[in-house]
Amino acid sequence: MILELSGEFPVKLLCQVMEIQRSSFYNWKKRLSHPATHTRNLINNILLFREYHLQFPSHGYRWLNAKIRLDTGLILSDPYAHKCCKIADIKSKSKHYRYKKPGEPGRTYPNLLMSEIQIDGPLQCIVSDMTAFYAKGIYYELTLYMDIWNNEIVSHALSSKRGDRMTYISGLQDLLSLKSDDMEYKMVLHSDQGSVYASKDFNKLLPTYIERSMSRAGTPTDNGAMEAINGWIKAELFVDLHVTQDGDTRQEIADYIQFFNEQRPAYTLNYMTPRQYKDVHLNNTRA
């Protein structure tokens, strides 16, 4: 207020009315025009978090902090990141799901994930699921195959045909091609009890080194990792990356898969990307 009125009234008089020292006013005015280094850094970091929030609004302060660290090399603590986001009123636009009562065990294949299998390397356990969405008014089905060890999407297939079985088959064939270098090692393939996953046509394509595993009927929590990824994918595709804009949807999905594997930090991987996590493991194995 004093600064606004100082052009109309003497500063001495204004300070007397406000019962403050003139020196205090001039010190405050100096700090306003020449802020301290830590204040300037705080302002710059707040602007940086706001910039990343506008690009990735579905994520909270920890993920934004990890993404900034990955992209720029700037290392900030999580409490400091929370402070920046709180000042800027940054809140994630996340989706919440209700708990669903587990169903009966599957009769086609057992749920091997419930047997606490040991997973300590790539391609030991793959989880798969299909998610559907509309983009630019067109219905799409996206089938994903994800390595549960590092959350890497190792294979995917997209179709604009409702109930297209070939998305499952095409993704499976790409997975088998990826696995062809070490066929002597067993691999668990886990899915829900969808009609395609349970069909003979699908399962007869599986070689002997693949063990089948299935969730209980009507129990998406049995494939929780894949269900969570499906939720994040939709949030990031539409809220963050805006695939509804002009562009080729297939290429946008392919670009997103690459982003997911190589540029998206994951909480479960200590905020490394899936590819980074794999590279660290391989380097430690060779050492």
PDB file of N, CA, C and O in Angstrom, residues 211-247:
ATOM      1  N   GLU A 211       4.644 -70.192 -19.759  1.00  0.00           N
ATOM      2  CA  GLU A 211       3.643 -70.681 -18.821  1.00  0.00           C
ATOM      3  C   GLU A 211       2.492 -69.678 -18.763  1.00  0.00           C
ATOM      4  O   GLU A 211       2.725 -68.474 -18.614  1.00  0.00           O
ATOM      5  N   ARG A 212       1.261 -70.170 -18.856  1.00  0.00           N
ATOM      6  CA  ARG A 212       0.104 -69.289 -18.838  1.00  0.00           C
ATOM      7  C   ARG A 212      -0.387 -69.066 -17.411  1.00  0.00           C
ATOM      8  O   ARG A 212      -0.350 -69.951 -16.563  1.00  0.00           O
ATOM      9  N   SER A 213      -0.837 -67.852 -17.172  1.00  0.00           N
ATOM     10  CA  SER A 213      -1.384 -67.461 -15.881  1.00  0.00           C
ATOM     11  C   SER A 213      -2.574 -66.550 -16.133  1.00  0.00           C
ATOM     12  O   SER A 213      -2.561 -65.754 -17.077  1.00  0.00           O
ATOM     13  N   MET A 214      -3.604 -66.660 -15.304  1.00  0.00           N
ATOM     14  CA  MET A 214      -4.804 -65.847 -15.492  1.00  0.00           C
ATOM     15  C   MET A 214      -5.310 -65.287 -14.170  1.00  0.00           C
ATOM     16  O   MET A 214      -5.190 -65.925 -13.120  1.00  0.00           O
ATOM     17  N   SER A 215      -5.897 -64.091 -14.240  1.00  0.00           N
ATOM     18  CA  SER A 215      -6.556 -63.491 -13.084  1.00  0.00           C
ATOM     19  C   SER A 215      -7.844 -64.234 -12.770  1.00  0.00           C
ATOM     20  O   SER A 215      -8.391 -64.945 -13.618  1.00  0.00           O
ATOM     21  N   ARG A 216      -8.334 -64.040 -11.554  1.00  0.00           N
ATOM     22  CA  ARG A 216      -9.648 -64.562 -11.217  1.00  0.00           C
ATOM     23  C   ARG A 216     -10.715 -63.799 -11.988  1.00  0.00           C
ATOM     24  O   ARG A 216     -10.522 -62.630 -12.344  1.00  0.00           O
ATOM     25  N   ALA A 217     -11.808 -64.433 -12.248  1.00  0.00           N
ATOM     26  CA  ALA A 217     -12.883 -63.815 -13.022  1.00  0.00           C
ATOM     27  C   ALA A 217     -13.383 -62.553 -12.336  1.00  0.00           C
ATOM     28  O   ALA A 217     -13.619 -62.534 -11.129  1.00  0.00           O
ATOM     29  N   GLY A 218     -13.500 -61.482 -13.112  1.00  0.00           N
ATOM     30  CA  GLY A 218     -14.021 -60.231 -12.577  1.00  0.00           C
ATOM     31  C   GLY A 218     -13.163 -59.602 -11.505  1.00  0.00           C
ATOM     32  O   GLY A 218     -13.662 -58.883 -10.642  1.00  0.00           O
ATOM     33  N   THR A 219     -11.845 -59.845 -11.541  1.00  0.00           N
ATOM     34  CA  THR A 219     -10.941 -59.324 -10.509  1.00  0.00           C
ATOM     35  C   THR A 219      -9.773 -58.597 -11.149  1.00  0.00           C
ATOM     36  O   THR A 219      -8.679 -59.142 -11.303  1.00  0.00           O
ATOM     37  N   PRO A 220      -9.965 -57.347 -11.593  1.00  0.00           N
ATOM     38  CA  PRO A 220      -8.877 -56.607 -12.243  1.00  0.00           C
ATOM     39  C   PRO A 220      -7.677 -56.376 -11.346  1.00  0.00           C
ATOM     40  O   PRO A 220      -6.566 -56.172 -11.840  1.00  0.00           O
ATOM     41  N   THR A 221      -7.869 -56.431 -10.005  1.00  0.00           N
ATOM     42  CA  THR A 221      -6.736 -56.231  -9.106  1.00  0.00           C
ATOM     43  C   THR A 221      -5.710 -57.356  -9.208  1.00  0.00           C
ATOM     44  O   THR A 221      -4.565 -57.199  -8.790  1.00  0.00           O
ATOM     45  N   ASP A 222      -6.106 -58.510  -9.753  1.00  0.00           N
ATOM     46  CA  ASP A 222      -5.148 -59.592  -9.960  1.00  0.00           C
ATOM     47  C   ASP A 222      -4.143 -59.253 -11.059  1.00  0.00           C
ATOM     48  O   ASP A 222      -3.105 -59.902 -11.171  1.00  0.00           O
ATOM     49  N   ASN A 223      -4.471 -58.281 -11.862  1.00  0.00           N
ATOM     50  CA  ASN A 223      -3.552 -57.792 -12.893  1.00  0.00           C
ATOM     51  C   ASN A 223      -3.361 -56.298 -12.662  1.00  0.00           C
ATOM     52  O   ASN A 223      -3.465 -55.488 -13.576  1.00  0.00           O
ATOM     53  N   GLY A 224      -3.104 -55.974 -11.385  1.00  0.00           N
ATOM     54  CA  GLY A 224      -3.084 -54.586 -10.957  1.00  0.00           C
ATOM     55  C   GLY A 224      -2.086 -53.716 -11.691  1.00  0.00           C
ATOM     56  O   GLY A 224      -2.372 -52.560 -12.003  1.00  0.00           O
ATOM     57  N   ALA A 225      -0.885 -54.251 -11.964  1.00  0.00           N
ATOM     58  CA  ALA A 225       0.136 -53.453 -12.645  1.00  0.00           C
ATOM     59  C   ALA A 225      -0.341 -53.019 -14.021  1.00  0.00           C
ATOM     60  O   ALA A 225      -0.204 -51.858 -14.412  1.00  0.00           O
ATOM     61  N   MET A 226      -0.948 -53.949 -14.753  1.00  0.00           N
ATOM     62  CA  MET A 226      -1.418 -53.635 -16.091  1.00  0.00           C
ATOM     63  C   MET A 226      -2.617 -52.691 -16.053  1.00  0.00           C
ATOM     64  O   MET A 226      -2.726 -51.772 -16.869  1.00  0.00           O
ATOM     65  N   GLU A 227      -3.519 -52.903 -15.097  1.00  0.00           N
ATOM     66  CA  GLU A 227      -4.685 -52.030 -14.959  1.00  0.00           C
ATOM     67  C   GLU A 227      -4.249 -50.602 -14.622  1.00  0.00           C
ATOM     68  O   GLU A 227      -4.823 -49.635 -15.132  1.00  0.00           O
ATOM     69  N   ALA A 228      -3.247 -50.471 -13.765  1.00  0.00           N
ATOM     70  CA  ALA A 228      -2.747 -49.141 -13.411  1.00  0.00           C
ATOM     71  C   ALA A 228      -2.139 -48.449 -14.619  1.00  0.00           C
ATOM     72  O   ALA A 228      -2.363 -47.250 -14.846  1.00  0.00           O
ATOM     73  N   ILE A 229      -1.374 -49.201 -15.399  1.00  0.00           N
ATOM     74  CA  ILE A 229      -0.761 -48.628 -16.592  1.00  0.00           C
ATOM     75  C   ILE A 229      -1.827 -48.186 -17.586  1.00  0.00           C
ATOM     76  O   ILE A 229      -1.724 -47.122 -18.202  1.00  0.00           O
ATOM     77  N   ASN A 230      -2.883 -48.992 -17.746  1.00  0.00           N
ATOM     78  CA  ASN A 230      -3.972 -48.596 -18.643  1.00  0.00           C
ATOM     79  C   ASN A 230      -4.573 -47.262 -18.221  1.00  0.00           C
ATOM     80  O   ASN A 230      -4.886 -46.410 -19.062  1.00  0.00           O
ATOM     81  N   GLY A 231      -4.745 -47.090 -16.904  1.00  0.00           N
ATOM     82  CA  GLY A 231      -5.296 -45.831 -16.410  1.00  0.00           C
ATOM     83  C   GLY A 231      -4.380 -44.656 -16.688  1.00  0.00           C
ATOM     84  O   GLY A 231      -4.821 -43.596 -17.132  1.00  0.00           O
ATOM     85  N   TRP A 232      -3.075 -44.852 -16.441  1.00  0.00           N
ATOM     86  CA  TRP A 232      -2.120 -43.768 -16.683  1.00  0.00           C
ATOM     87  C   TRP A 232      -2.014 -43.445 -18.167  1.00  0.00           C
ATOM     88  O   TRP A 232      -1.892 -42.273 -18.547  1.00  0.00           O
ATOM     89  N   ILE A 233      -2.074 -44.473 -19.002  1.00  0.00           N
ATOM     90  CA  ILE A 233      -1.957 -44.247 -20.441  1.00  0.00           C
ATOM     91  C   ILE A 233      -3.071 -43.342 -20.933  1.00  0.00           C
ATOM     92  O   ILE A 233      -2.837 -42.372 -21.670  1.00  0.00           O
ATOM     93  N   LYS A 234      -4.296 -43.636 -20.523  1.00  0.00           N
ATOM     94  CA  LYS A 234      -5.422 -42.812 -20.970  1.00  0.00           C
ATOM     95  C   LYS A 234      -5.300 -41.384 -20.443  1.00  0.00           C
ATOM     96  O   LYS A 234      -5.583 -40.421 -21.156  1.00  0.00           O
ATOM     97  N   ALA A 235      -4.886 -41.246 -19.186  1.00  0.00           N
ATOM     98  CA  ALA A 235      -4.732 -39.907 -18.621  1.00  0.00           C
ATOM     99  C   ALA A 235      -3.666 -39.122 -19.375  1.00  0.00           C
ATOM    100  O   ALA A 235      -3.867 -37.954 -19.732  1.00  0.00           O
ATOM    101  N   GLU A 236      -2.531 -39.763 -19.642  1.00  0.00           N
ATOM    102  CA  GLU A 236      -1.436 -39.061 -20.305  1.00  0.00           C
ATOM    103  C   GLU A 236      -1.732 -38.801 -21.775  1.00  0.00           C
ATOM    104  O   GLU A 236      -1.381 -37.749 -22.314  1.00  0.00           O
ATOM    105  N   LEU A 237      -2.379 -39.744 -22.438  1.00  0.00           N
ATOM    106  CA  LEU A 237      -2.684 -39.556 -23.856  1.00  0.00           C
ATOM    107  C   LEU A 237      -3.622 -38.383 -24.069  1.00  0.00           C
ATOM    108  O   LEU A 237      -3.426 -37.570 -24.980  1.00  0.00           O
ATOM    109  N   PHE A 238      -4.653 -38.273 -23.242  1.00  0.00           N
ATOM    110  CA  PHE A 238      -5.677 -37.271 -23.476  1.00  0.00           C
ATOM    111  C   PHE A 238      -5.482 -35.993 -22.668  1.00  0.00           C
ATOM    112  O   PHE A 238      -5.769 -34.902 -23.151  1.00  0.00           O
ATOM    113  N   VAL A 239      -4.980 -36.121 -21.438  1.00  0.00           N
ATOM    114  CA  VAL A 239      -4.794 -34.942 -20.606  1.00  0.00           C
ATOM    115  C   VAL A 239      -3.453 -34.265 -20.877  1.00  0.00           C
ATOM    116  O   VAL A 239      -3.365 -33.043 -20.952  1.00  0.00           O
ATOM    117  N   ASP A 240      -2.396 -35.073 -21.054  1.00  0.00           N
ATOM    118  CA  ASP A 240      -1.046 -34.523 -21.210  1.00  0.00           C
ATOM    119  C   ASP A 240      -0.648 -34.338 -22.680  1.00  0.00           C
ATOM    120  O   ASP A 240      -0.164 -33.282 -23.072  1.00  0.00           O
ATOM    121  N   LEU A 241      -0.835 -35.377 -23.486  1.00  0.00           N
ATOM    122  CA  LEU A 241      -0.295 -35.375 -24.852  1.00  0.00           C
ATOM    123  C   LEU A 241      -1.326 -35.020 -25.922  1.00  0.00           C
ATOM    124  O   LEU A 241      -0.972 -34.831 -27.078  1.00  0.00           O
ATOM    125  N   HIS A 242      -2.601 -34.994 -25.563  1.00  0.00           N
ATOM    126  CA  HIS A 242      -3.652 -34.493 -26.452  1.00  0.00           C
ATOM    127  C   HIS A 242      -3.690 -35.198 -27.803  1.00  0.00           C
ATOM    128  O   HIS A 242      -3.560 -34.585 -28.857  1.00  0.00           O
ATOM    129  N   VAL A 243      -3.894 -36.522 -27.804  1.00  0.00           N
ATOM    130  CA  VAL A 243      -3.971 -37.255 -29.069  1.00  0.00           C
ATOM    131  C   VAL A 243      -5.245 -36.931 -29.839  1.00  0.00           C
ATOM    132  O   VAL A 243      -5.403 -37.354 -30.969  1.00  0.00           O
ATOM    133  N   THR A 244      -6.164 -36.197 -29.210  1.00  0.00           N
ATOM    134  CA  THR A 244      -7.395 -35.842 -29.912  1.00  0.00           C
ATOM    135  C   THR A 244      -7.167 -34.727 -30.935  1.00  0.00           C
ATOM    136  O   THR A 244      -8.062 -34.410 -31.709  1.00  0.00           O
ATOM    137  N   GLN A 245      -6.009 -34.117 -30.953  1.00  0.00           N
ATOM    138  CA  GLN A 245      -5.716 -33.081 -31.924  1.00  0.00           C
ATOM    139  C   GLN A 245      -5.370 -33.719 -33.271  1.00  0.00           C
ATOM    140  O   GLN A 245      -5.297 -34.930 -33.411  1.00  0.00           O
ATOM    141  N   ASP A 246      -5.158 -32.869 -34.276  1.00  0.00           N
ATOM    142  CA  ASP A 246      -4.825 -33.358 -35.608  1.00  0.00           C
ATOM    143  C   ASP A 246      -3.513 -34.139 -35.562  1.00  0.00           C
ATOM    144  O   ASP A 246      -2.541 -33.734 -34.935  1.00  0.00           O
ATOM    145  N   GLY A 247      -3.485 -35.239 -36.267  1.00  0.00           N
ATOM    146  CA  GLY A 247      -2.306 -36.095 -36.294  1.00  0.00           C
ATOM    147  C   GLY A 247      -2.700 -37.532 -36.512  1.00  0.00           C
ATOM    148  O   GLY A 247      -3.866 -37.908 -36.330  1.00  0.00           O
TER     149      GLY A 247
END
